Amino acid sequence: MINIPFGDLKLHYQAYKSDFDTAVQRVLASGYYILGPELERFEKEFANWLGAEYVVGCASGTEAIYLALAAAGVGPQDEVIVVAHTAVPTISGISMTGATPIFVDIDPKTYVMDVAAIEARITPKTKAIVPVHLYGQMVDMEPLMKLAAKHGIVVMEDCAQSTGAAYGGRKSGTLTEFGAFSFYPSKNLGAFGDGGAVTCKTKENYDKLIKLRNYGSSKRYYHESIGINSRLDEIQAAILACQIPYLHEWNERRRQIAKRYSEGLKDVVVVPQESENRHHVYHLYVIQTDNRDELQNFLLEEKGIQTIIHYPVPAHLQNAYAHLGYKPGNLPNTEYAAKRILSLPMQPELTDSQVDEIIDGIRQYFKTANTSANSVTETNSPVTGVAR
Ligand SMILES: Cc1ncc(COP(=O)(O)O)c(C=O)c1O
């Protein structure tokens, strides 16, 4: 029996029921369901909250990635540098443009793109770099942006897991030309269905995005470019807008939970590391251990605690991308992490006593299992700051 599920979105609805019910009822009664005032309001309020120039709502995070890259002019002849240690939808969004993903390894301490690995993969075909701010922590953006500027390459941040995360005080999605957000229900800002958004800095790109998401049209029945249907509907826009005032508080609660986990677990597993100058918002709280599968089974079978692996098979080893020719061993830090990582329950509604129960369950595993607590300060990753 599951005692503590990985996430329980009903709790989120129940805690803010009157906000959600009011928002949904208002839209149902309005007669406007697509591209109306709720979307306009959400786009403005989310842009203000982020400190972004423009926000364009769309139907999912995957399509946000596609739309941003398409607006940047990325197409079938191009290469896009990205990590394989991400949700595969990052790569789906790139593939939708026809471009080829070029995979680079991660920094083993933060699990995000190893910026030092990028330059060796730049070719005359490289059109874009997609830093993925995974688990709620941002990529080391300053050197990445310098490198991109030096080579004239567009940068599009994948912010699906980093709503509210910051680098040098600037929120994810506002540092580069484009940012792509997902509002999948479990995200730090989640809809009750699918949703996404693109941030951009210039009116020119904003105009392109507005058309791209709506059949290439900004005036009804007149189509200036080839586009798709990828819109954030009025109900989801209203649901998202009513959560913006709480977002900071929820992210702070995630940080408190992470602190509690780390204090209780740092001597038995590898706990997440927050890099200086980066504000982590813990979309996921991910530990690392040699005995990952056994620990996961123990937690579920003996304690009823559900955990998840984000992600068990890196993109470069997925069947869908076998044609790209990557082999096991090509991205050692990525592959090493994939075998050892485990995400613990994380949502703002988790109580301190539930967090303590999870900590106790993990500690009990290391006490009873015939295993020593392992490599708790270093990741032991095969490539740590040496040649790649
Ligand atoms: C890092 C990352 N990128 C992209 C996506 C795609 O978002 P969506 O599920 O809204 O299409 C997700 C979410 O699944 C994600 O976690």
mmCIF file of C-alpha atoms and ligand atoms in Angstrom:
data_model
loop_
_atom_site.group_PDB
_atom_site.id
_atom_site.type_symbol
_atom_site.label_atom_id
_atom_site.label_comp_id
_atom_site.label_asym_id
_atom_site.label_seq_id
_atom_site.Cartn_x
_atom_site.Cartn_y
_atom_site.Cartn_z
ATOM 1 C CA MET A 1 0.000 0.000 0.000
ATOM 2 C CA ILE A 2 1.254 3.472 -0.828
ATOM 3 C CA ASN A 3 1.609 5.518 2.307
ATOM 4 C CA ILE A 4 3.415 8.533 0.843
ATOM 5 C CA PRO A 5 2.868 8.906 -2.927
ATOM 6 C CA PHE A 6 5.520 10.608 -5.032
ATOM 7 C CA GLY A 7 3.071 13.456 -5.550
ATOM 8 C CA ASP A 8 -0.599 14.037 -4.826
ATOM 9 C CA LEU A 9 -2.031 16.828 -6.952
ATOM 10 C CA LYS A 10 -5.465 16.540 -5.308
ATOM 11 C CA LEU A 11 -3.919 18.076 -2.195
ATOM 12 C CA HIS A 12 -2.897 21.099 -4.230
ATOM 13 C CA TYR A 13 -6.412 21.525 -5.606
ATOM 14 C CA GLN A 14 -7.986 21.133 -2.168
ATOM 15 C CA ALA A 15 -5.638 23.666 -0.542
ATOM 16 C CA TYR A 16 -6.550 26.415 -3.060
ATOM 17 C CA LYS A 17 -9.994 25.159 -4.069
ATOM 18 C CA SER A 18 -11.801 28.489 -3.945
ATOM 19 C CA ASP A 19 -9.179 30.226 -6.134
ATOM 20 C CA PHE A 20 -9.371 27.445 -8.719
ATOM 21 C CA ASP A 21 -13.155 27.111 -8.673
ATOM 22 C CA THR A 22 -13.631 30.866 -9.052
ATOM 23 C CA ALA A 23 -11.196 31.017 -11.971
ATOM 24 C CA VAL A 24 -12.776 28.097 -13.833
ATOM 25 C CA GLN A 25 -16.350 29.286 -13.256
ATOM 26 C CA ARG A 26 -15.453 32.776 -14.496
ATOM 27 C CA VAL A 27 -14.131 31.346 -17.770
ATOM 28 C CA LEU A 28 -17.037 28.941 -18.263
ATOM 29 C CA ALA A 29 -19.505 31.793 -17.872
ATOM 30 C CA SER A 30 -17.553 34.181 -20.119
ATOM 31 C CA GLY A 31 -18.130 32.581 -23.502
ATOM 32 C CA TYR A 32 -14.404 33.040 -24.360
ATOM 33 C CA TYR A 33 -12.449 29.791 -24.398
ATOM 34 C CA ILE A 34 -9.485 30.315 -26.744
ATOM 35 C CA LEU A 35 -7.189 33.363 -27.168
ATOM 36 C CA GLY A 36 -9.176 35.665 -24.892
ATOM 37 C CA PRO A 37 -8.663 38.003 -21.927
ATOM 38 C CA GLU A 38 -7.542 35.296 -19.471
ATOM 39 C CA LEU A 39 -4.577 34.393 -21.666
ATOM 40 C CA GLU A 40 -3.662 38.053 -22.127
ATOM 41 C CA ARG A 41 -3.789 38.583 -18.382
ATOM 42 C CA PHE A 42 -1.722 35.483 -17.621
ATOM 43 C CA GLU A 43 0.922 36.398 -20.209
ATOM 44 C CA LYS A 44 1.286 39.889 -18.694
ATOM 45 C CA GLU A 45 1.344 38.715 -15.072
ATOM 46 C CA PHE A 46 3.763 35.862 -15.712
ATOM 47 C CA ALA A 47 6.065 38.211 -17.671
ATOM 48 C CA ASN A 48 6.000 40.641 -14.705
ATOM 49 C CA TRP A 49 6.694 37.880 -12.197
ATOM 50 C CA LEU A 50 9.624 36.592 -14.225
ATOM 51 C CA GLY A 51 10.983 39.962 -15.277
ATOM 52 C CA ALA A 52 10.607 38.904 -18.926
ATOM 53 C CA GLU A 53 9.866 41.253 -21.812
ATOM 54 C CA TYR A 54 7.283 38.992 -23.486
ATOM 55 C CA VAL A 55 5.437 35.759 -22.673
ATOM 56 C CA VAL A 56 3.516 33.788 -25.308
ATOM 57 C CA GLY A 57 1.297 31.002 -23.973
ATOM 58 C CA CYS A 58 1.132 27.723 -25.894
ATOM 59 C CA ALA A 59 -0.155 24.174 -25.518
ATOM 60 C CA SER A 60 2.781 22.370 -23.833
ATOM 61 C CA GLY A 61 6.420 22.615 -22.858
ATOM 62 C CA THR A 62 7.393 20.416 -25.793
ATOM 63 C CA GLU A 63 5.724 22.807 -28.221
ATOM 64 C CA ALA A 64 7.200 25.812 -26.392
ATOM 65 C CA ILE A 65 10.636 24.370 -27.257
ATOM 66 C CA TYR A 66 9.591 23.793 -30.859
ATOM 67 C CA LEU A 67 8.016 27.258 -31.236
ATOM 68 C CA ALA A 68 11.032 29.075 -29.753
ATOM 69 C CA LEU A 69 13.482 27.196 -31.964
ATOM 70 C CA ALA A 70 11.278 27.699 -35.027
ATOM 71 C CA ALA A 71 11.121 31.449 -34.278
ATOM 72 C CA ALA A 72 14.918 31.405 -34.048
ATOM 73 C CA GLY A 73 14.989 29.924 -37.551
ATOM 74 C CA VAL A 74 16.203 26.469 -36.542
ATOM 75 C CA GLY A 75 15.446 23.929 -39.266
ATOM 76 C CA PRO A 76 16.382 20.570 -40.787
ATOM 77 C CA GLN A 77 19.931 21.512 -41.785
ATOM 78 C CA ASP A 78 20.878 22.640 -38.304
ATOM 79 C CA GLU A 79 22.418 21.128 -35.191
ATOM 80 C CA VAL A 80 21.268 21.913 -31.669
ATOM 81 C CA ILE A 81 23.522 21.230 -28.683
ATOM 82 C CA VAL A 82 21.701 19.791 -25.680
ATOM 83 C CA VAL A 83 22.117 17.277 -22.844
ATOM 84 C CA ALA A 84 20.877 13.680 -22.948
ATOM 85 C CA HIS A 85 20.144 13.817 -19.209
ATOM 86 C CA THR A 86 16.722 15.446 -19.494
ATOM 87 C CA ALA A 87 13.086 14.585 -20.045
ATOM 88 C CA VAL A 88 12.956 13.235 -23.606
ATOM 89 C CA PRO A 89 10.363 15.934 -24.546
ATOM 90 C CA THR A 90 13.262 18.433 -24.618
ATOM 91 C CA ILE A 91 14.654 16.431 -27.493
ATOM 92 C CA SER A 92 11.190 15.931 -29.070
ATOM 93 C CA GLY A 93 10.821 19.728 -29.296
ATOM 94 C CA ILE A 94 14.180 19.955 -31.069
ATOM 95 C CA SER A 95 13.309 17.072 -33.409
ATOM 96 C CA MET A 96 10.051 18.787 -34.384
ATOM 97 C CA THR A 97 12.135 21.469 -36.135
ATOM 98 C CA GLY A 98 13.929 18.783 -38.136
ATOM 99 C CA ALA A 99 17.274 19.747 -36.562
ATOM 100 C CA THR A 100 19.736 17.171 -35.215
ATOM 101 C CA PRO A 101 20.310 17.067 -31.453
ATOM 102 C CA ILE A 102 24.001 16.944 -30.539
ATOM 103 C CA PHE A 103 24.419 15.563 -27.046
ATOM 104 C CA VAL A 104 26.930 16.788 -24.475
ATOM 105 C CA ASP A 105 27.597 15.441 -21.005
ATOM 106 C CA ILE A 106 26.506 16.865 -17.645
ATOM 107 C CA ASP A 107 28.404 18.306 -14.733
ATOM 108 C CA PRO A 108 28.259 15.393 -12.239
ATOM 109 C CA LYS A 109 27.708 17.668 -9.241
ATOM 110 C CA THR A 110 24.709 19.644 -10.507
ATOM 111 C CA TYR A 111 23.316 17.216 -13.137
ATOM 112 C CA VAL A 112 23.006 20.046 -15.663
ATOM 113 C CA MET A 113 24.898 20.779 -18.876
ATOM 114 C CA ASP A 114 28.681 20.782 -18.533
ATOM 115 C CA VAL A 115 29.385 24.114 -20.180
ATOM 116 C CA ALA A 116 33.055 23.198 -20.679
ATOM 117 C CA ALA A 117 31.956 20.306 -22.930
ATOM 118 C CA ILE A 118 30.074 22.502 -25.431
ATOM 119 C CA GLU A 119 32.818 24.099 -27.526
ATOM 120 C CA ALA A 120 34.201 20.802 -28.817
ATOM 121 C CA ARG A 121 30.779 19.992 -30.305
ATOM 122 C CA ILE A 122 30.269 23.286 -32.144
ATOM 123 C CA THR A 123 30.356 22.924 -35.953
ATOM 124 C CA PRO A 124 29.381 25.267 -38.809
ATOM 125 C CA LYS A 125 25.896 23.680 -38.564
ATOM 126 C CA THR A 126 25.362 24.566 -34.903
ATOM 127 C CA LYS A 127 22.393 26.916 -34.751
ATOM 128 C CA ALA A 128 21.299 26.725 -31.125
ATOM 129 C CA ILE A 129 22.253 25.598 -27.631
ATOM 130 C CA VAL A 130 19.499 24.402 -25.296
ATOM 131 C CA PRO A 131 20.563 24.559 -21.649
ATOM 132 C CA VAL A 132 18.091 22.525 -19.564
ATOM 133 C CA HIS A 133 17.702 23.864 -16.015
ATOM 134 C CA LEU A 134 17.038 20.396 -14.636
ATOM 135 C CA TYR A 135 15.480 19.547 -11.257
ATOM 136 C CA GLY A 136 15.090 23.288 -10.473
ATOM 137 C CA GLN A 137 18.702 24.408 -10.764
ATOM 138 C CA MET A 138 20.078 26.525 -13.577
ATOM 139 C CA VAL A 139 22.973 25.808 -15.896
ATOM 140 C CA ASP A 140 26.111 27.938 -15.449
ATOM 141 C CA MET A 141 24.795 30.564 -17.840
ATOM 142 C CA GLU A 142 27.517 33.204 -17.873
ATOM 143 C CA PRO A 143 30.222 31.152 -19.634
ATOM 144 C CA LEU A 144 27.557 29.524 -21.808
ATOM 145 C CA MET A 145 26.230 32.878 -23.025
ATOM 146 C CA LYS A 146 29.773 34.157 -23.678
ATOM 147 C CA LEU A 147 30.549 31.089 -25.764
ATOM 148 C CA ALA A 148 27.282 31.376 -27.701
ATOM 149 C CA ALA A 149 27.903 35.070 -28.409
ATOM 150 C CA LYS A 150 31.448 34.305 -29.588
ATOM 151 C CA HIS A 151 30.109 31.798 -32.136
ATOM 152 C CA GLY A 152 26.883 33.647 -33.004
ATOM 153 C CA ILE A 153 24.670 30.820 -31.706
ATOM 154 C CA VAL A 154 21.120 31.267 -30.353
ATOM 155 C CA VAL A 155 20.450 30.111 -26.772
ATOM 156 C CA MET A 156 17.036 28.778 -25.770
ATOM 157 C CA GLU A 157 16.605 27.895 -22.082
ATOM 158 C CA ASP A 158 14.491 24.844 -21.231
ATOM 159 C CA CYS A 159 12.777 26.157 -18.087
ATOM 160 C CA ALA A 160 10.206 23.354 -17.748
ATOM 161 C CA GLN A 161 11.606 22.385 -14.330
ATOM 162 C CA SER A 162 12.894 25.788 -13.217
ATOM 163 C CA THR A 163 10.013 28.235 -12.795
ATOM 164 C CA GLY A 164 11.371 30.749 -10.274
ATOM 165 C CA ALA A 165 14.968 29.464 -10.293
ATOM 166 C CA ALA A 166 17.569 32.197 -10.697
ATOM 167 C CA TYR A 167 21.161 32.787 -11.766
ATOM 168 C CA GLY A 168 22.845 35.910 -10.426
ATOM 169 C CA GLY A 169 19.418 37.149 -9.320
ATOM 170 C CA ARG A 170 17.817 36.781 -12.788
ATOM 171 C CA LYS A 171 15.009 34.277 -13.191
ATOM 172 C CA SER A 172 15.299 31.386 -15.636
ATOM 173 C CA GLY A 173 13.815 32.223 -19.008
ATOM 174 C CA THR A 174 14.967 35.853 -18.879
ATOM 175 C CA LEU A 175 18.690 35.491 -19.502
ATOM 176 C CA THR A 176 18.753 34.614 -23.182
ATOM 177 C CA GLU A 177 16.752 35.295 -26.320
ATOM 178 C CA PHE A 178 14.185 32.552 -25.572
ATOM 179 C CA GLY A 179 12.906 30.451 -22.669
ATOM 180 C CA ALA A 180 10.465 27.520 -22.827
ATOM 181 C CA PHE A 181 8.178 26.670 -19.892
ATOM 182 C CA SER A 182 5.957 23.666 -19.218
ATOM 183 C CA PHE A 183 2.836 23.876 -17.059
ATOM 184 C CA TYR A 184 2.370 20.105 -16.851
ATOM 185 C CA PRO A 185 0.311 19.601 -13.654
ATOM 186 C CA SER A 186 3.214 18.546 -11.403
ATOM 187 C CA LYS A 187 5.493 21.458 -12.350
ATOM 188 C CA ASN A 188 6.283 24.261 -9.856
ATOM 189 C CA LEU A 189 3.578 26.229 -11.679
ATOM 190 C CA GLY A 190 1.148 23.623 -13.003
ATOM 191 C CA ALA A 191 -2.103 23.690 -14.963
ATOM 192 C CA PHE A 192 -4.932 21.153 -14.634
ATOM 193 C CA GLY A 193 -4.049 19.819 -18.052
ATOM 194 C CA ASP A 194 -1.310 20.603 -20.555
ATOM 195 C CA GLY A 195 0.149 24.052 -21.051
ATOM 196 C CA GLY A 196 3.349 25.885 -21.850
ATOM 197 C CA ALA A 197 4.818 29.291 -22.636
ATOM 198 C CA VAL A 198 7.713 30.893 -24.478
ATOM 199 C CA THR A 199 9.536 33.971 -23.209
ATOM 200 C CA CYS A 200 11.352 36.251 -25.612
ATOM 201 C CA LYS A 201 13.085 39.605 -25.578
ATOM 202 C CA THR A 202 12.163 41.326 -28.828
ATOM 203 C CA LYS A 203 8.915 42.470 -30.384
ATOM 204 C CA GLU A 204 10.040 40.848 -33.636
ATOM 205 C CA ASN A 205 10.263 37.403 -32.029
ATOM 206 C CA TYR A 206 7.046 38.005 -30.094
ATOM 207 C CA ASP A 207 5.217 38.704 -33.356
ATOM 208 C CA LYS A 208 6.677 35.561 -34.918
ATOM 209 C CA LEU A 209 5.618 33.428 -31.924
ATOM 210 C CA ILE A 210 2.090 34.850 -31.859
ATOM 211 C CA LYS A 211 1.685 33.734 -35.464
ATOM 212 C CA LEU A 212 3.494 30.406 -35.175
ATOM 213 C CA ARG A 213 1.212 29.201 -32.367
ATOM 214 C CA ASN A 214 -1.924 30.122 -34.333
ATOM 215 C CA TYR A 215 -1.629 28.640 -37.847
ATOM 216 C CA GLY A 216 0.792 31.367 -38.925
ATOM 217 C CA SER A 217 -1.935 33.979 -38.560
ATOM 218 C CA SER A 218 -2.317 37.190 -36.582
ATOM 219 C CA LYS A 219 -5.453 38.303 -38.441
ATOM 220 C CA ARG A 220 -8.244 35.793 -38.774
ATOM 221 C CA TYR A 221 -8.175 33.824 -42.050
ATOM 222 C CA TYR A 222 -4.995 35.588 -43.252
ATOM 223 C CA HIS A 223 -1.858 33.446 -42.902
ATOM 224 C CA GLU A 224 1.526 35.121 -43.277
ATOM 225 C CA SER A 225 3.640 32.124 -42.334
ATOM 226 C CA ILE A 226 3.295 28.394 -41.814
ATOM 227 C CA GLY A 227 2.266 27.706 -38.236
ATOM 228 C CA ILE A 228 0.645 25.148 -35.982
ATOM 229 C CA ASN A 229 -2.161 25.079 -33.433
ATOM 230 C CA SER A 230 -0.490 25.402 -30.029
ATOM 231 C CA ARG A 231 -2.532 27.647 -27.765
ATOM 232 C CA LEU A 232 -2.949 27.908 -24.008
ATOM 233 C CA ASP A 233 -6.701 27.792 -23.497
ATOM 234 C CA GLU A 234 -8.614 30.268 -21.339
ATOM 235 C CA ILE A 235 -9.377 27.780 -18.549
ATOM 236 C CA GLN A 236 -5.721 26.800 -18.120
ATOM 237 C CA ALA A 237 -4.614 30.452 -18.393
ATOM 238 C CA ALA A 238 -7.020 31.432 -15.587
ATOM 239 C CA ILE A 239 -5.877 28.483 -13.456
ATOM 240 C CA LEU A 240 -2.247 29.505 -13.948
ATOM 241 C CA ALA A 241 -2.803 33.226 -13.317
ATOM 242 C CA CYS A 242 -4.534 32.627 -9.986
ATOM 243 C CA GLN A 243 -1.459 30.723 -8.733
ATOM 244 C CA ILE A 244 1.146 33.385 -9.508
ATOM 245 C CA PRO A 245 0.700 35.210 -6.161
ATOM 246 C CA TYR A 246 1.562 31.985 -4.291
ATOM 247 C CA LEU A 247 4.450 30.817 -6.429
ATOM 248 C CA HIS A 248 7.269 32.352 -4.436
ATOM 249 C CA GLU A 249 5.896 30.892 -1.182
ATOM 250 C CA TRP A 250 5.599 27.421 -2.766
ATOM 251 C CA ASN A 251 9.149 27.546 -4.077
ATOM 252 C CA GLU A 252 10.362 28.574 -0.604
ATOM 253 C CA ARG A 253 8.510 25.596 0.890
ATOM 254 C CA ARG A 254 10.249 23.315 -1.623
ATOM 255 C CA ARG A 255 13.585 24.768 -0.480
ATOM 256 C CA GLN A 256 12.696 24.131 3.190
ATOM 257 C CA ILE A 257 11.785 20.525 2.416
ATOM 258 C CA ALA A 258 15.052 20.093 0.498
ATOM 259 C CA LYS A 259 17.012 21.482 3.451
ATOM 260 C CA ARG A 260 15.303 19.079 5.824
ATOM 261 C CA TYR A 261 16.003 16.126 3.514
ATOM 262 C CA SER A 262 19.651 17.130 3.074
ATOM 263 C CA GLU A 263 20.262 17.542 6.802
ATOM 264 C CA GLY A 264 18.747 14.133 7.472
ATOM 265 C CA LEU A 265 20.454 12.272 4.641
ATOM 266 C CA LYS A 266 23.824 13.858 3.898
ATOM 267 C CA ASP A 267 25.807 11.161 5.716
ATOM 268 C CA VAL A 268 24.127 8.238 3.913
ATOM 269 C CA VAL A 269 23.566 9.321 0.299
ATOM 270 C CA VAL A 270 24.801 11.992 -2.102
ATOM 271 C CA VAL A 271 22.440 14.959 -1.633
ATOM 272 C CA PRO A 272 21.837 17.759 -4.178
ATOM 273 C CA GLN A 273 24.415 20.536 -4.321
ATOM 274 C CA GLU A 274 23.410 24.147 -4.820
ATOM 275 C CA SER A 275 25.956 26.096 -6.797
ATOM 276 C CA GLU A 276 26.934 29.562 -5.719
ATOM 277 C CA ASN A 277 25.030 32.301 -7.456
ATOM 278 C CA ARG A 278 22.185 29.922 -8.386
ATOM 279 C CA HIS A 279 18.800 29.827 -6.677
ATOM 280 C CA HIS A 280 17.519 26.229 -6.746
ATOM 281 C CA VAL A 281 13.730 25.727 -6.654
ATOM 282 C CA TYR A 282 13.730 21.938 -6.233
ATOM 283 C CA HIS A 283 11.208 20.885 -8.822
ATOM 284 C CA LEU A 284 12.720 17.508 -7.922
ATOM 285 C CA TYR A 285 14.828 16.442 -4.954
ATOM 286 C CA VAL A 286 17.283 13.890 -6.323
ATOM 287 C CA ILE A 287 19.673 11.762 -4.277
ATOM 288 C CA GLN A 288 22.389 9.426 -5.520
ATOM 289 C CA THR A 289 23.463 6.041 -4.163
ATOM 290 C CA ASP A 290 25.138 2.826 -5.316
ATOM 291 C CA ASN A 291 22.154 0.767 -4.146
ATOM 292 C CA ARG A 292 19.492 2.777 -5.896
ATOM 293 C CA ASP A 293 17.219 -0.031 -7.126
ATOM 294 C CA GLU A 294 17.346 -1.909 -3.822
ATOM 295 C CA LEU A 295 16.655 1.270 -1.862
ATOM 296 C CA GLN A 296 13.740 2.127 -4.150
ATOM 297 C CA ASN A 297 12.202 -1.340 -3.661
ATOM 298 C CA PHE A 298 12.738 -1.215 0.094
ATOM 299 C CA LEU A 299 11.019 2.179 0.367
ATOM 300 C CA LEU A 300 8.014 0.992 -1.621
ATOM 301 C CA GLU A 301 7.676 -2.558 -0.273
ATOM 302 C CA GLU A 302 8.535 -1.953 3.375
ATOM 303 C CA LYS A 303 7.517 1.664 3.902
ATOM 304 C CA GLY A 304 4.930 2.459 1.218
ATOM 305 C CA ILE A 305 7.047 5.404 0.022
ATOM 306 C CA GLN A 306 6.919 6.014 -3.718
ATOM 307 C CA THR A 307 9.990 7.342 -5.522
ATOM 308 C CA ILE A 308 10.763 7.897 -9.223
ATOM 309 C CA ILE A 309 13.877 7.898 -11.408
ATOM 310 C CA HIS A 310 14.350 11.053 -13.494
ATOM 311 C CA TYR A 311 15.508 9.594 -15.885
ATOM 312 C CA PRO A 312 16.462 5.914 -16.198
ATOM 313 C CA VAL A 313 17.474 5.942 -19.903
ATOM 314 C CA PRO A 314 19.319 9.020 -21.220
ATOM 315 C CA ALA A 315 18.077 10.389 -24.535
ATOM 316 C CA HIS A 316 21.192 9.321 -26.493
ATOM 317 C CA LEU A 317 20.484 5.666 -25.583
ATOM 318 C CA GLN A 318 16.735 5.747 -26.329
ATOM 319 C CA ASN A 319 15.532 3.679 -29.302
ATOM 320 C CA ALA A 320 13.985 6.819 -30.780
ATOM 321 C CA TYR A 321 17.469 8.298 -31.221
ATOM 322 C CA ALA A 322 19.381 5.128 -32.146
ATOM 323 C CA HIS A 323 19.834 6.513 -35.691
ATOM 324 C CA LEU A 324 22.145 9.201 -34.280
ATOM 325 C CA GLY A 325 24.707 6.486 -33.548
ATOM 326 C CA TYR A 326 25.525 7.130 -29.876
ATOM 327 C CA LYS A 327 26.770 4.160 -27.843
ATOM 328 C CA PRO A 328 26.956 3.369 -24.128
ATOM 329 C CA GLY A 329 30.081 5.070 -22.798
ATOM 330 C CA ASN A 330 29.710 8.201 -24.965
ATOM 331 C CA LEU A 331 28.397 10.341 -22.095
ATOM 332 C CA PRO A 332 29.949 8.846 -18.942
ATOM 333 C CA ASN A 333 28.630 11.325 -16.358
ATOM 334 C CA THR A 334 25.117 11.090 -17.768
ATOM 335 C CA GLU A 335 25.146 7.288 -17.820
ATOM 336 C CA TYR A 336 26.666 7.049 -14.356
ATOM 337 C CA ALA A 337 23.989 9.350 -12.898
ATOM 338 C CA ALA A 338 21.171 7.464 -14.652
ATOM 339 C CA LYS A 339 22.123 4.289 -12.776
ATOM 340 C CA ARG A 340 22.275 5.933 -9.350
ATOM 341 C CA ILE A 341 19.741 8.753 -9.077
ATOM 342 C CA LEU A 342 16.457 8.613 -7.201
ATOM 343 C CA SER A 343 13.843 11.368 -6.808
ATOM 344 C CA LEU A 344 12.146 11.581 -3.414
ATOM 345 C CA PRO A 345 8.603 12.904 -2.953
ATOM 346 C CA MET A 346 8.580 16.687 -3.376
ATOM 347 C CA GLN A 347 5.643 19.065 -3.431
ATOM 348 C CA PRO A 348 4.868 22.116 -1.265
ATOM 349 C CA GLU A 349 2.030 20.243 0.472
ATOM 350 C CA LEU A 350 4.394 17.573 1.869
ATOM 351 C CA THR A 351 4.457 17.864 5.687
ATOM 352 C CA ASP A 352 7.582 17.907 7.864
ATOM 353 C CA SER A 353 6.492 14.656 9.476
ATOM 354 C CA GLN A 354 6.194 12.987 6.054
ATOM 355 C CA VAL A 355 9.679 14.248 5.172
ATOM 356 C CA ASP A 356 10.980 12.814 8.470
ATOM 357 C CA GLU A 357 9.273 9.501 7.739
ATOM 358 C CA ILE A 358 11.023 9.332 4.345
ATOM 359 C CA ILE A 359 14.385 10.216 5.936
ATOM 360 C CA ASP A 360 13.862 7.518 8.593
ATOM 361 C CA GLY A 361 12.928 4.965 5.919
ATOM 362 C CA ILE A 362 16.130 5.652 3.985
ATOM 363 C CA ARG A 363 18.288 5.566 7.111
ATOM 364 C CA GLN A 364 16.681 2.299 8.115
ATOM 365 C CA TYR A 365 17.540 0.809 4.735
ATOM 366 C CA PHE A 366 21.215 1.617 5.222
ATOM 367 C CA LYS A 367 21.112 0.193 8.758
ATOM 368 C CA THR A 368 19.406 -3.079 7.862
ATOM 369 C CA ALA A 369 20.732 -3.705 4.351
ATOM 370 C CA ASN A 370 24.110 -5.298 4.262
ATOM 371 C CA THR A 371 25.621 -2.246 2.671
ATOM 372 C CA SER A 372 27.707 0.625 3.856
ATOM 373 C CA ALA A 373 26.601 4.164 3.244
ATOM 374 C CA ASN A 374 28.514 5.116 0.154
ATOM 375 C CA SER A 375 30.436 7.963 -1.402
ATOM 376 C CA VAL A 376 28.456 10.608 0.346
ATOM 377 C CA THR A 377 30.477 13.690 -0.411
ATOM 378 C CA GLU A 378 31.669 13.023 -3.938
ATOM 379 C CA THR A 379 29.680 11.569 -6.773
ATOM 380 C CA ASN A 380 32.546 9.225 -7.770
ATOM 381 C CA SER A 381 31.529 10.053 -11.284
ATOM 382 C CA PRO A 382 33.884 8.696 -13.916
ATOM 383 C CA VAL A 383 34.634 12.122 -15.352
ATOM 384 C CA THR A 384 34.986 14.806 -12.731
ATOM 385 C CA GLY A 385 36.470 17.986 -14.055
ATOM 386 C CA VAL A 386 38.998 16.283 -16.320
ATOM 387 C CA ALA A 387 39.234 15.840 -20.066
ATOM 388 C CA ARG A 388 35.992 15.020 -21.791
HETATM 389 C C1 LIG B 1 12.984 19.371 -18.817
HETATM 390 C C2 LIG B 1 11.674 19.268 -19.552
HETATM 391 N N1 LIG B 1 11.588 19.754 -20.795
HETATM 392 C C3 LIG B 1 10.439 19.700 -21.494
HETATM 393 C C4 LIG B 1 9.293 19.131 -20.963
HETATM 394 C C5 LIG B 1 8.070 19.045 -21.805
HETATM 395 O O1 LIG B 1 6.966 19.654 -21.234
HETATM 396 P P1 LIG B 1 5.482 19.137 -21.558
HETATM 397 O O2 LIG B 1 5.270 17.866 -20.833
HETATM 398 O O3 LIG B 1 4.614 20.267 -21.051
HETATM 399 O O4 LIG B 1 5.375 19.002 -23.031
HETATM 400 C C6 LIG B 1 9.339 18.617 -19.660
HETATM 401 C C7 LIG B 1 8.165 18.033 -19.011
HETATM 402 O O5 LIG B 1 7.789 16.938 -19.227
HETATM 403 C C8 LIG B 1 10.562 18.674 -18.933
HETATM 404 O O6 LIG B 1 10.648 18.201 -17.691
#
